[in-house]
Structures are given as structure tokens and as C-alpha cells.
Short mmCIF file of C-alpha atoms and ligand atoms in Angstrom, two decimals:
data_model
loop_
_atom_site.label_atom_id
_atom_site.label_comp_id
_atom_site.label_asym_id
_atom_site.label_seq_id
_atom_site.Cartn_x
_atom_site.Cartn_y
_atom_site.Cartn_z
CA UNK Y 1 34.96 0.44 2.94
CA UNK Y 2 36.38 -0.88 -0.23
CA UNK Y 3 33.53 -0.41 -3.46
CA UNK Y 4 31.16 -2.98 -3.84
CA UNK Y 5 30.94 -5.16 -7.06
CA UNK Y 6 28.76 -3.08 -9.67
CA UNK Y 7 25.19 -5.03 -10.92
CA UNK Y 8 26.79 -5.04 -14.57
CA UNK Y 9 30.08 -6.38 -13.19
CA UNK Y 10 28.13 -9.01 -11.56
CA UNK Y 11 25.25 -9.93 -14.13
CA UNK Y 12 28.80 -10.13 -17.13
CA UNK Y 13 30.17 -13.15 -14.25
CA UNK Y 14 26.83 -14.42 -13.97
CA UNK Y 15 26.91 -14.97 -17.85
CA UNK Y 16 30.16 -16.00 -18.24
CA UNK Y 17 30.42 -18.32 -15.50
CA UNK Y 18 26.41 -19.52 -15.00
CA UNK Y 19 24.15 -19.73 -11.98
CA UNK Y 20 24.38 -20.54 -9.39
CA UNK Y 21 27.29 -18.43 -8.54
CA UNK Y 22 29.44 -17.42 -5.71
CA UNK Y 23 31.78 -14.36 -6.36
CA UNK Y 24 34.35 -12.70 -3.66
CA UNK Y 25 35.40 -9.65 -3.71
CA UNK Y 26 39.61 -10.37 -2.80
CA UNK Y 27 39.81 -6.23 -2.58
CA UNK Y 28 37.25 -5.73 0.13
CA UNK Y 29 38.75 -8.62 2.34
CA UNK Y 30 41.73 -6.94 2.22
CA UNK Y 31 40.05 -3.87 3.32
CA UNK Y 32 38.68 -5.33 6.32
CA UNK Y 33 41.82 -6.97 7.05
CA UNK Y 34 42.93 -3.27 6.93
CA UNK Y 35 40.63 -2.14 9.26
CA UNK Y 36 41.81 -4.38 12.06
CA UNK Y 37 45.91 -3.75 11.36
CA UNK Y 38 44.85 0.06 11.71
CA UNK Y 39 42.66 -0.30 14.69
CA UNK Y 40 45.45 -2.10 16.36
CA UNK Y 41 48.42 -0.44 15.56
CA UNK Y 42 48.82 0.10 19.21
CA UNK Y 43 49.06 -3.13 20.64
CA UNK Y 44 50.98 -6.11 19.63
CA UNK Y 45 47.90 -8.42 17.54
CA UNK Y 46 47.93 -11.23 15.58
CA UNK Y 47 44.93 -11.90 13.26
CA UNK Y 48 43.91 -15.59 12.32
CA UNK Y 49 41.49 -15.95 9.59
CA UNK Y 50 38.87 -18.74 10.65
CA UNK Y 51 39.06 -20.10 7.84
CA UNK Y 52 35.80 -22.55 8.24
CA UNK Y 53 33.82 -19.47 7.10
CA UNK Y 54 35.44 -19.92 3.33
CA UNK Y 55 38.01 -22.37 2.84
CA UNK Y 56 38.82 -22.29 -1.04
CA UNK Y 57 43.02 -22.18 -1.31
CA UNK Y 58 42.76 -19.17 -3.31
CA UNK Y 59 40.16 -17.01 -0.85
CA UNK Y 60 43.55 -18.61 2.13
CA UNK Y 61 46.48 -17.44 -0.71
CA UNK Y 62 45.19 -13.96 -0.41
CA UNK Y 63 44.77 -13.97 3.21
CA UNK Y 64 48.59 -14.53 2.99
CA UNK Y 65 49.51 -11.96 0.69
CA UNK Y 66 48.44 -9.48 3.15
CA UNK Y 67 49.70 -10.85 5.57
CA UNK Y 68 47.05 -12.83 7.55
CA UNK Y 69 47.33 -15.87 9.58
CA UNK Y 70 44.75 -18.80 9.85
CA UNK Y 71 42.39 -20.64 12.63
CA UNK Y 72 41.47 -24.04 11.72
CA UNK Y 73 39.36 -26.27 13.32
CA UNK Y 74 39.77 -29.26 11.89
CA UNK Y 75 43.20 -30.79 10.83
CA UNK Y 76 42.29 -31.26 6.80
CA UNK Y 77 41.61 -26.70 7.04
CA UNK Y 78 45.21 -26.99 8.64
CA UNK Y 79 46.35 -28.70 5.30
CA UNK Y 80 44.89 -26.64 3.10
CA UNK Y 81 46.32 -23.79 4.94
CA UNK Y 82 50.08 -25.30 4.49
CA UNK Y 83 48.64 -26.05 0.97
CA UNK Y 84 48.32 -22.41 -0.07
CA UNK Y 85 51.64 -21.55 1.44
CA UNK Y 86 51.04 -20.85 4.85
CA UNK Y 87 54.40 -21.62 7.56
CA UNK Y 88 52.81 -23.81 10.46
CA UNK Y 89 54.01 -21.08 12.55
CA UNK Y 90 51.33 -18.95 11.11
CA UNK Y 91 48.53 -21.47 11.43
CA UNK Y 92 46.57 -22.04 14.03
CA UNK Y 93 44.04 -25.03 15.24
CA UNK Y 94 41.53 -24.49 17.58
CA UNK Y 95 40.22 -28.13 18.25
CA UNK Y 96 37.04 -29.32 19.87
CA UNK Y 97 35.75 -32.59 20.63
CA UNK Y 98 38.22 -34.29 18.76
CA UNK Y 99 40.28 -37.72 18.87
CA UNK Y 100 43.66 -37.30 20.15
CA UNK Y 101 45.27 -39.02 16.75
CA UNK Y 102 44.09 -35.96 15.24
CA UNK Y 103 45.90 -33.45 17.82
CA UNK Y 104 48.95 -35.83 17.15
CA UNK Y 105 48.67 -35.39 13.15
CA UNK Y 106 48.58 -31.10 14.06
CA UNK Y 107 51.63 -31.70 16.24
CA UNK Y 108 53.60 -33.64 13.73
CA UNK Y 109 52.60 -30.59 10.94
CA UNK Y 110 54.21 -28.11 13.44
CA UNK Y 111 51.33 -25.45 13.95
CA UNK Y 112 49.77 -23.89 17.44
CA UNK Y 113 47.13 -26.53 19.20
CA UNK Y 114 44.47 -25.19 21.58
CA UNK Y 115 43.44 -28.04 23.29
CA UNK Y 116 40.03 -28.06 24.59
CA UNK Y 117 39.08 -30.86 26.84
CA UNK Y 118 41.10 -32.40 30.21
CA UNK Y 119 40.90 -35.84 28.51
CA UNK Y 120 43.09 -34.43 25.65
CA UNK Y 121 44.97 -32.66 27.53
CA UNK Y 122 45.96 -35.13 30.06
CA UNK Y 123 46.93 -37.25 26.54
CA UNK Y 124 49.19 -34.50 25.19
CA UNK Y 125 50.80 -33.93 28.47
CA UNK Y 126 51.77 -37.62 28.32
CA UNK Y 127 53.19 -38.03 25.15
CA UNK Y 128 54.80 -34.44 24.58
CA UNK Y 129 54.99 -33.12 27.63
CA UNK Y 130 57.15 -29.75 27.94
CA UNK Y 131 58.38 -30.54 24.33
CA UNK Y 132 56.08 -28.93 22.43
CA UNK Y 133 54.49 -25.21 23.58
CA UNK Y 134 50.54 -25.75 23.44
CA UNK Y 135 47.57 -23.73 24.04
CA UNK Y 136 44.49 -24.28 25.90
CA UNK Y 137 40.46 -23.13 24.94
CA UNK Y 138 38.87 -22.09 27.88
CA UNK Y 139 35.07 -22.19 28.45
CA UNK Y 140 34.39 -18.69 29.96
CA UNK Y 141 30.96 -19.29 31.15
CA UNK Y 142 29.34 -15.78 28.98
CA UNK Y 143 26.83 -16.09 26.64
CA UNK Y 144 26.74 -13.97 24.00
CA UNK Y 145 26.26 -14.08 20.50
CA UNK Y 146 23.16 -13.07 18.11
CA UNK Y 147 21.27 -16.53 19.03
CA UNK Y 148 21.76 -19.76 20.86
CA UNK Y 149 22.85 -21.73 17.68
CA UNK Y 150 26.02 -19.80 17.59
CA UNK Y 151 26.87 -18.58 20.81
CA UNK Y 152 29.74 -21.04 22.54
CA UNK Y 153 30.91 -19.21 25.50
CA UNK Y 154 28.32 -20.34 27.83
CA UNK Y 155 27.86 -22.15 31.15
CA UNK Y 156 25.75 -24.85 28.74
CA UNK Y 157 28.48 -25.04 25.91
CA UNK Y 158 30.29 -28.04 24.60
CA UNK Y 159 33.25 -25.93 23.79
CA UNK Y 160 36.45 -25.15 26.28
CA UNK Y 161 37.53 -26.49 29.07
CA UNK Y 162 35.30 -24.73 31.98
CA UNK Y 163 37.10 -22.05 33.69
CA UNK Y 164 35.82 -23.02 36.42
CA UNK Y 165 37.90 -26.64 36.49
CA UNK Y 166 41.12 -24.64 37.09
CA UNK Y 167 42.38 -26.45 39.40
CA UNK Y 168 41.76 -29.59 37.13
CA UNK Y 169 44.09 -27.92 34.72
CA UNK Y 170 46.56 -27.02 36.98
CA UNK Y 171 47.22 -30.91 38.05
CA UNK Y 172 47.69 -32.09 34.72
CA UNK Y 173 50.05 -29.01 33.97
CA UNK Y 174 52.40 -29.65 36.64
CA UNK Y 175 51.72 -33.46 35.79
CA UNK Y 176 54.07 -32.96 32.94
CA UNK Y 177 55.23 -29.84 33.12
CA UNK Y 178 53.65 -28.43 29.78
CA UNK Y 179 54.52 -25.66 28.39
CA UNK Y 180 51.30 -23.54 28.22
CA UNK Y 181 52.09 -20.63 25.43
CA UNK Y 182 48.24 -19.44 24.66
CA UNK Y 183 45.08 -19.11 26.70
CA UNK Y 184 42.07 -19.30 24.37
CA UNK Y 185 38.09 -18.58 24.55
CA UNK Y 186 35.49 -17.55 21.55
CA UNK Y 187 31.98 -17.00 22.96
CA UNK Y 188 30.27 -16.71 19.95
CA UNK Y 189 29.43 -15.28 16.32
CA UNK Y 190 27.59 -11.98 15.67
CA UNK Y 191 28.84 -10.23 18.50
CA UNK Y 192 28.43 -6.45 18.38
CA UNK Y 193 28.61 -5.65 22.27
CA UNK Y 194 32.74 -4.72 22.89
CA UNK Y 195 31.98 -4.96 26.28
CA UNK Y 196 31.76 -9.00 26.25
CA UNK Y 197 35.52 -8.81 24.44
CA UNK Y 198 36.60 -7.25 27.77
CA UNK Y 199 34.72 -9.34 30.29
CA UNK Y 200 36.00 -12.65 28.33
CA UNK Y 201 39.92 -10.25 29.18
CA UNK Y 202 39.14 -9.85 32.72
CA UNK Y 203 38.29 -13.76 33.14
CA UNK Y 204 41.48 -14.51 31.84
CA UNK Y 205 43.46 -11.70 33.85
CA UNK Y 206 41.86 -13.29 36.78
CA UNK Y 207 44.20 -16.71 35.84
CA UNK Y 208 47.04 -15.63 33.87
CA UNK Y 209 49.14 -15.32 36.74
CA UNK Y 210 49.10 -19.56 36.80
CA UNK Y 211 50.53 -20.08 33.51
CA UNK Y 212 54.13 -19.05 33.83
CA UNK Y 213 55.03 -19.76 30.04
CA UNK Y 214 52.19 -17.88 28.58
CA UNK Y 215 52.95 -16.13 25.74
CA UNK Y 216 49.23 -15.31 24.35
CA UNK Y 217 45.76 -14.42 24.74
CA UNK Y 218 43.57 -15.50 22.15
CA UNK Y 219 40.10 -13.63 21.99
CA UNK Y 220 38.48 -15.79 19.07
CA UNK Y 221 36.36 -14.44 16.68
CA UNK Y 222 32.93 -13.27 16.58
CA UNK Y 223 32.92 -9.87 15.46
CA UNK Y 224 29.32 -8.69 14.36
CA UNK Y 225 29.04 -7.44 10.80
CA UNK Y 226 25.57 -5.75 9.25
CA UNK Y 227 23.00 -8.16 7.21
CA UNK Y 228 20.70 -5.61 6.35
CA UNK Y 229 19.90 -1.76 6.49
CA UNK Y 230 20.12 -0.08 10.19
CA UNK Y 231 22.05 -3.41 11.44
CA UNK Y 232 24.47 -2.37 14.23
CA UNK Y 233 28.45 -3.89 14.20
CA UNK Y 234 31.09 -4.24 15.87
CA UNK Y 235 32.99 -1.40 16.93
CA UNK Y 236 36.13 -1.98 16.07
CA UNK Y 237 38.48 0.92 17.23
CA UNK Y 238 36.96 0.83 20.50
CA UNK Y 239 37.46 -2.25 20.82
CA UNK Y 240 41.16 -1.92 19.96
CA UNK Y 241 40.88 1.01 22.54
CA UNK Y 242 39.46 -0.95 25.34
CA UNK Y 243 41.91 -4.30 24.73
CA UNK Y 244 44.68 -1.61 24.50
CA UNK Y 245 43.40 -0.46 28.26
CA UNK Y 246 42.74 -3.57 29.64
CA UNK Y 247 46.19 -4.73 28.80
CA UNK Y 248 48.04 -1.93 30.04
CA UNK Y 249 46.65 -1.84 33.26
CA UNK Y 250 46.85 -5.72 33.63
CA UNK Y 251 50.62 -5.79 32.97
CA UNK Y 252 51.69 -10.17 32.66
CA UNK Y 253 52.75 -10.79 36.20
CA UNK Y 254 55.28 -13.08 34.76
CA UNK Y 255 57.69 -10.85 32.55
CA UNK Y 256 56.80 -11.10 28.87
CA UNK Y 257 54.15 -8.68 27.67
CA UNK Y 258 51.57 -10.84 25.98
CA UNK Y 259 50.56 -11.11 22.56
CA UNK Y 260 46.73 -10.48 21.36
CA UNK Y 261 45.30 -12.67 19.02
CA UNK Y 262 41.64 -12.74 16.99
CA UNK Y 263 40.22 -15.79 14.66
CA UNK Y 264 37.60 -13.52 12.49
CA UNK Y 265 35.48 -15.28 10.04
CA UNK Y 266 33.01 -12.85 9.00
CA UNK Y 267 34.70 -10.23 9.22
CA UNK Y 268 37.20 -10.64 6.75
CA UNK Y 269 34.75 -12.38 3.83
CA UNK Y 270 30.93 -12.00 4.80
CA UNK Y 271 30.60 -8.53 3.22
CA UNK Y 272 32.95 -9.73 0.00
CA UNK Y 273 30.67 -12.55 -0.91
CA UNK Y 274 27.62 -12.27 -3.38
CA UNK Y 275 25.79 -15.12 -4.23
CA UNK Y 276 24.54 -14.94 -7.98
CA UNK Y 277 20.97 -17.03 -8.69
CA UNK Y 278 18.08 -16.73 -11.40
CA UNK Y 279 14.81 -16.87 -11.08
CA UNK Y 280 13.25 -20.01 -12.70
CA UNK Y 281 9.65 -19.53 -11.77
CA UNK Y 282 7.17 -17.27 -10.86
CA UNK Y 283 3.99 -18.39 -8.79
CA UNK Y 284 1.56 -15.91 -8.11
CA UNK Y 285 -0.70 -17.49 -4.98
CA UNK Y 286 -3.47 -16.11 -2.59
CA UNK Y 287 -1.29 -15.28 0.09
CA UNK Y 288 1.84 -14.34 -1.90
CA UNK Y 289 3.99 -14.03 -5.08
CA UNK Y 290 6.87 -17.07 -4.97
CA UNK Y 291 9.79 -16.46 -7.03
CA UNK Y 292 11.61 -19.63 -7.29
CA UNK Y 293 15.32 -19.61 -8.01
CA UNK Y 294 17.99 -22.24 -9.31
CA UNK Y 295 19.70 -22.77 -5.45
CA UNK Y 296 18.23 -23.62 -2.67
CA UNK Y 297 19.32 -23.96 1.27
CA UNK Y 298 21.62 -26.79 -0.34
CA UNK Y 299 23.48 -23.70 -1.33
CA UNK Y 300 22.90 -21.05 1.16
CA UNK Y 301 21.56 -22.41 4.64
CA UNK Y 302 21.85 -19.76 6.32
CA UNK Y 303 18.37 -18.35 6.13
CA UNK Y 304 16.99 -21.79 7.15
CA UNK Y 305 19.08 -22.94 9.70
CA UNK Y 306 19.63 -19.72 12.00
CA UNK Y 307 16.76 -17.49 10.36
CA UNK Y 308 19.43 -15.40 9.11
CA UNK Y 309 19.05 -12.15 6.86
CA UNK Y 310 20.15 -11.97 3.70
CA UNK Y 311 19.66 -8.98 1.83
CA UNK Y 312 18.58 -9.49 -1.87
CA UNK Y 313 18.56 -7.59 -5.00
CA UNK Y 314 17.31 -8.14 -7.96
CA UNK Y 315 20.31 -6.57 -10.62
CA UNK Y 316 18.44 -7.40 -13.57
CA UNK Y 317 16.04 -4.51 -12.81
CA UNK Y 318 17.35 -2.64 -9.80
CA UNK Y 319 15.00 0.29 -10.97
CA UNK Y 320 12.01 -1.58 -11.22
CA UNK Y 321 8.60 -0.88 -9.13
CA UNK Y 322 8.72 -2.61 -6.13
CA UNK Y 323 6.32 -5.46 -5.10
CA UNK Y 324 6.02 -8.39 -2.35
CA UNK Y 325 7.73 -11.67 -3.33
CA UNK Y 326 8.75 -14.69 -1.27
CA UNK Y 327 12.25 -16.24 -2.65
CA UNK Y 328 12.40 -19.88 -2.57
CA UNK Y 329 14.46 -22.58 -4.06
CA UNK Y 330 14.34 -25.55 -6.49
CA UNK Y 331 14.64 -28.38 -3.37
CA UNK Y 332 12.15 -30.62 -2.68
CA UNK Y 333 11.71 -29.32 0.83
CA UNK Y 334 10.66 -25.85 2.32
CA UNK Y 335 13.63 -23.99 1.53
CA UNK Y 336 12.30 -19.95 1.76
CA UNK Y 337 15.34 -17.27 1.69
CA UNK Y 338 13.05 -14.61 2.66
CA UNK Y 339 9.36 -14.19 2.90
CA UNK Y 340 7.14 -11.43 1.84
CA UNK Y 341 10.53 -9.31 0.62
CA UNK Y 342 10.27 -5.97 -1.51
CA UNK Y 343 12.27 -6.29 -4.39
CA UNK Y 344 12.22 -4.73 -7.41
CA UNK Y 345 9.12 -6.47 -10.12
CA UNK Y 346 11.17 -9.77 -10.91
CA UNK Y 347 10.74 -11.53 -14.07
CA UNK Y 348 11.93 -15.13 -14.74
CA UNK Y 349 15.52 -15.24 -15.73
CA UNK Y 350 16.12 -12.15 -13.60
CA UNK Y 351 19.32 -12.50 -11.51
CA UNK Y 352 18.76 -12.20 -7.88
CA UNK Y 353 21.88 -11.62 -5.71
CA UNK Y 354 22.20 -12.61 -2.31
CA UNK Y 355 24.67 -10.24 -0.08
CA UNK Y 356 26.82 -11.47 2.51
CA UNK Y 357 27.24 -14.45 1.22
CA UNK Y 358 30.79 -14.62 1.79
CA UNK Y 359 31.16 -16.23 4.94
CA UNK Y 360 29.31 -19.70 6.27
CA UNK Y 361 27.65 -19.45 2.46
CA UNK Y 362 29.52 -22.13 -0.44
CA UNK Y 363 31.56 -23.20 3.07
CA UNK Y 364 28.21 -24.81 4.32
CA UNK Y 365 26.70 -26.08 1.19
CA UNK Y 366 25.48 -30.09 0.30
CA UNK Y 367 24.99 -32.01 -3.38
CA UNK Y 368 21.34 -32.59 -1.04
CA UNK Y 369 18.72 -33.51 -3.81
CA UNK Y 370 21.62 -34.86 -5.71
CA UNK Y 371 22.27 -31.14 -6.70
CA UNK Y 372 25.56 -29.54 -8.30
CA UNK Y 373 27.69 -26.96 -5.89
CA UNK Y 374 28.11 -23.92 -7.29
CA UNK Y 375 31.20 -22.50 -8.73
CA UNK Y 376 33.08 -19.80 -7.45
CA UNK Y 377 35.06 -16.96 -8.73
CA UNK Y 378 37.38 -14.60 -6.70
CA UNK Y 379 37.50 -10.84 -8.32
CA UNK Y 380 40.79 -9.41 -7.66
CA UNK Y 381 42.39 -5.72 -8.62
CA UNK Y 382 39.04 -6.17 -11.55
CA UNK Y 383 40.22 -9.43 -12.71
CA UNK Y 384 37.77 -12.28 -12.11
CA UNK Y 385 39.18 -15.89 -12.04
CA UNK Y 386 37.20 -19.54 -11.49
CA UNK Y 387 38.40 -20.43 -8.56
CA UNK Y 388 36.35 -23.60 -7.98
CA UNK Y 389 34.52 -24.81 -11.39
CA UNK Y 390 30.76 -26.24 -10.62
CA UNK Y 391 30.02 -30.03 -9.98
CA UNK Y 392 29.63 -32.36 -12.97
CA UNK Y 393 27.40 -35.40 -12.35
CA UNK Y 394 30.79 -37.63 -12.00
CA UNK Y 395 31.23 -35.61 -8.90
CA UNK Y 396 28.16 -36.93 -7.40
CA UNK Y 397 29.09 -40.33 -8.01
CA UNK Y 398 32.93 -39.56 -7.53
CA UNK Y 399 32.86 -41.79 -4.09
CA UNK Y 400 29.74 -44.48 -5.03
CA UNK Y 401 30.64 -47.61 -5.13
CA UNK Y 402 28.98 -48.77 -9.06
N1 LIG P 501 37.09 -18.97 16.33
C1 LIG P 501 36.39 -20.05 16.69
C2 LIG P 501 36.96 -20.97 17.67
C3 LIG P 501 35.11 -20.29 16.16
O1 LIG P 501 34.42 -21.35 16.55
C4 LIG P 501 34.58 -19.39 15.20
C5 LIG P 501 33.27 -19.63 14.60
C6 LIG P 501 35.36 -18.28 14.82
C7 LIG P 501 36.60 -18.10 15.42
C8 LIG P 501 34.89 -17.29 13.81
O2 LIG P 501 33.70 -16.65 14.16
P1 LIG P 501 33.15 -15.46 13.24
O3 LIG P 501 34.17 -14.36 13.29
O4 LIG P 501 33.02 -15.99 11.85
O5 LIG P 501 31.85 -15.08 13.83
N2 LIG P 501 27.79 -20.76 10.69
C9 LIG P 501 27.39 -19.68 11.58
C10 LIG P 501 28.57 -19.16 12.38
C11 LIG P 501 29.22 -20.23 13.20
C12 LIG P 501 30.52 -19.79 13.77
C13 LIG P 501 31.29 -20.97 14.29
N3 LIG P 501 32.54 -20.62 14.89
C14 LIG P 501 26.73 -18.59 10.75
O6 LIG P 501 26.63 -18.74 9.53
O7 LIG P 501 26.27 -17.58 11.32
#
């Protein structure tokens, strides 16, 4: 693993740039992009960034430079993917629930569709027919995932066409004779069990032999990566290992060997991302000690919405004596990070940093109490650079009709 960002390195941004403040670390994205090109060195893999985890153009630019692809799922992340250089044949959209105008605007920009309802793709069939190679997301019927919010695989799930309505698929493929190049599922975020990878593989091996044109398998995303201390991840060379296996002993029944591809988020920026916020007030109560900080969950939801981990630290005083706080924010609803935490003494104006922050963190944020976004800096080779300056009040009012 690449070095983490020092506390001084940090607390200098944090001054020079103000709080609230996301910084990511370009260095260790690359090193986890590393960590998949080495894993699967063996088998012929394509990685595509899903890019919904951290869209900024300049987070996507380096994703290029070493050689990444992207996942979009919507057609504005398939802009700003062409935006920051990308070829179309490098970008990927993975649509759900969407209006067919908007698979028509991807198809006129040139990039790989997975379409992921009949209804759609009876539409494409009409219009495009064999013309224009598309792919197909396939709802595998496995849950997995670390909770319900965020697992999509399942027999319940909104996302993919059920495997089950094969022969539904079939018809419409003959129908127009489309050219079927990819075979997609994702069944979820957070997950660290390999062994779901492989039984999403063997529920496509079981239909592959139907799509004669099929040039892909697309595993999704997913891949678990460690919130706090003793958290288990994904094991990525075995993983590689098993895919490897299953591949070679499923050999594509219809000539061409066929290409693996992932969409990971988290992955690539969860672990790069630090969120930078100082304390603004300390509340000493019966039950515990609040230490209130300039953010809120209109910055980082994560902790709110799925009761996600987030370890802090507070870099102002890393060596102080520990004691129980609760971190909260400024909005005018509950809005607890963590509750009852053991950090270091915190004084106001101490600079608590949030880890993991990289992925789902500035991607998911709101102006909700009328607040600013934060700014964000990328830190490359040592050198920082703003790569998204913080709201200004004319931002809030940017799209109000006065
Ligand atoms: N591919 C597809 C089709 C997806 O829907 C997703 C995530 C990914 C790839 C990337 O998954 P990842 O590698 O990042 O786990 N906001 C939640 C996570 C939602 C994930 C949505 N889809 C969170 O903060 O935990």
C-alpha cells in the first residue's frame, strides 16, 4: 500500500485551503489500480472505474493516465468521462431504470450500453438492431453485499433483467438480431466473500452458450475495502486465482475467449480520500461529550444513511489522552458521525479527519441547510492542487429564479 498523507501534510492543506475539506491521495489510487493489473496479469481484464463513487474530471484524468477505463451510470458521468479525455471505447454505461432517449444520447456518443430492462431492450432492438454491439445487466438473483441498502443482486432488486426471464431475452434477441457483445451483473457494494464473484461466473456460464456474439463478462464492482481496525477485504489475488479457474475450465463454447471486466468504486478512491473538518464546539452533557464540527451529513452521509464507519482522528493532537466524544455536525437535524468514539482530548479548532472518505463522500453531498460544498484538492507525486474551489453564496442561488 502506497503511504498515507502525513497529519502535518494534511493540517498545512487544511490551512491553506479551509474546512471543510476533501483531499485525495492521486498516488494511492494508482496503487490500488496496481494491485488489480498485478493480480490479473493472468487473464485478459479490463478495469472500469465507477466513477459515481468520485466524479471530479481531475480524480477521471488520472484514472486515464494509468490507464483505467470508466463505468457510468448516468449519461452526464459518460460526458464528463469524454470530458477528461476518455475514447468512448473506453467508457462504459451501465444504465438502470432509465428513459430510452437517454440510451439513444449514449449510443450517439459511441460508448458500451448495458441495457437493463426488456422494455429498453425491446426499444434498442428496434431502432438499432444488429448495428450497434450492446450489452445486457443481468439480475442474478444473489444477495450479497454488507447490508440491504447496497446489495443489488437479489431476487427483490430493481436492478437487471432477471436471469430467470431468459427466454424473454432470447425473443427480443432474435427479434432483431442484436448483437449481444457483454453479459453484465453487480450484486452489491462491500463485498469481501470471493466466493459470490464465482457463483455470479457460474450463473452466467450456465447461459453464455445463447449469446453467440459475446465478447464479455462483466463482474461489476463491489469489492470490500476496510473502514476501521480488524475489518476484513476483499481478497484480491484469489480472486484473480479463482476467475482465472473458472474461466479456464469454462472455455466460450462459441470460439472467442472472453474478456473479464470489473466497475470498482471503492476500491480505487475510498482509502485515498480524507475528509478535513474542525471542531466548532464542545458540549460536555450527562450522557456524553459532543464535539461539533463545521460539516455535517450534508457533507458526508455515509454514517447516517447506511450506519457506516468512519474512522476519525483528531491530527491536531494525535498524542493526546484519550477520552469519549460523540462527533456531530453544524445541521439542523441529527446528524452524529460517530457516537461515544475515543479520540484523542479534542479542543475547539482541532482538525478532525475523517478516513475513507474517498469514495460515496463529496460524490453524495447536498447545499441542505443552504450550506457551501466543500472544496477539494487532489495530492499528486507531493503536489497538492484545488481541484474543485468551495461554494460561494451565488452558487446557491446560481439556478433561483430572483
Ligand atoms: N457497478 C455498478 C453497476 C454499481 O452499481 C456500483 C455501485 C459499482 C459498480 C461500484 O461499486 P463499489 O466498487 O463502489 O462497491 N453509496 C454506497 C455504495 C453504493 C454503490 C452503488 N453502486 C456507499 O457509500 O456505501
Amino acid at each position: 500500500m502506497s503511504q498515507q498523507l502525513s497529519n502535518e501534510q494534511l493540517i498545512s492543506l487544511a490551512m491553506q485551503y479551509g474546512t471543510p475539506l476533501y483531499v485525495y491521495d492521486a498516488d494511492h489510487i494508482t496503487a490500488q489500480y496496481q494491485k488489480l493489473t498485478a493480480a490479473f496479469a493472468h487473464t485478459d481484464t479490463r478495469f472500469f472505474y465507477a466513477c459515481k463513487a468520485l466524479t471530479n474530471v481531475n480524480i477521471l484524468k488520472h484514472i486515464k493516465s494509468i490507464g483505467g477505463n470508466v463505468d457510468c451510470s448516468s449519461v452526464n458521468e459518460a460526458k464528463l468521462a469524454l470530458l477528461a479525455g476518455f475514447d468512448p471505447a473506453n467508457v462504459l454505461y451501465t444504465s438502470n431504470g432509465i428513459h430510452f432517449s437517454e440510451i439513444e444520447e449514449a449510443q450517439s456518443l459511441g460508448i458500451h450500453i448495458n441495457i437493463d430492462s426488456l422494455s429498453n431492450l425491446e426499444k434498442f432492438g428496434k431502432k438499432f438492431g444488429h448495428s450497434y454491439p450492446v450489452g445486457i445487466r443481468l439480475r442474478p438473483n444473489i444477495m450479497a453485499g454488507g447490508n440491504i441498502k447496497i446489495s443489488t443482486g437479489h431476487d427483490k432488486s430493481k436492478f437487471g433483467i432477471p436471469v430467470d426471464q431468459l427466454d424473454k431475452i432470447l425473443t427480443i434477441i432474435a427479434k432483431y438480431n442484436l448483437a449481444i457483445q457483454n453479459l453484465h451483473i453487480h450484486t452489491g457494494s462491500d463485498i469481501k466473500d470471493v466466493d459470490v464473484f464465482v457463483k455470479g461466473i457460474d450463473v452466467l456460464f450456465d447461459i453464455i452458450p445463447h449469446f453467440k456474439e459475446l465478447k464479455s463478462v462483466d463482474l461489476g464492482g463491489g469489492f470490500k475495502v476496510p473502514y476501521k481496525k480488524g475489518d476484513g477485504e476483499t481478497d484480491i489475488p484469489l480472486l484473480a486465482q479463482k476467475v482465472k479457474e473458472a474461466f479456464d475450465n469454462h472455455p466460450n463454447p462459441n470460439g472467442n475467449p472472453l474478456q473479464v471486466w470489473f466497475e470498482p468504486g471503492k476500491f480505487l478512491v475510498s482509502a485515498a480520500g480524507y475528509f478535513i473538518t474542525e471542531v466548532n464546539v464542545l458540549k460536555e452533557t450527562a450522557n456524553t461529550v459532543f464535539a461539533g464540527v463545521n460539516s455535517g451529513f450534508n457533507h458526508l452521509i455515509r454514517p447516517m444513511f447506511y450506519d457506516a464507519y468512519h474512522q476519525i482522528e483528531n491530527i491536531s493532537n494525535p498524542e493526546g489522552r484519550e477520552e469519549h466524544y460523540t462527533i456531530t455536525g453544524n445541521i439542523c437535524e441529527t446528524d452524529t458521525f460517530a457516537w461515544d468514539r475515543k479520540l484523542p482530548e479534542i479542543k475547539e479548532g482541532d482538525f478532525l479527519v475523517f478516513k475513507n472518505a474517498g469514495a460515496y463522500g463529496f460524490e453524495m453531498s447536498s447545499n441542505f441547510n443552504s450550506r457551501y460544498k466543500p472544496a477539494e484538492v487532489m495530492v499528486k507525486n507531493g503536489n497538492a492542487t484545488l481541484i474543485r474551489r468551495r461554494d460561494t453564496f451565488d452558487d446557491l442561488i446560481r439556478n433561483q429564479v430572483l
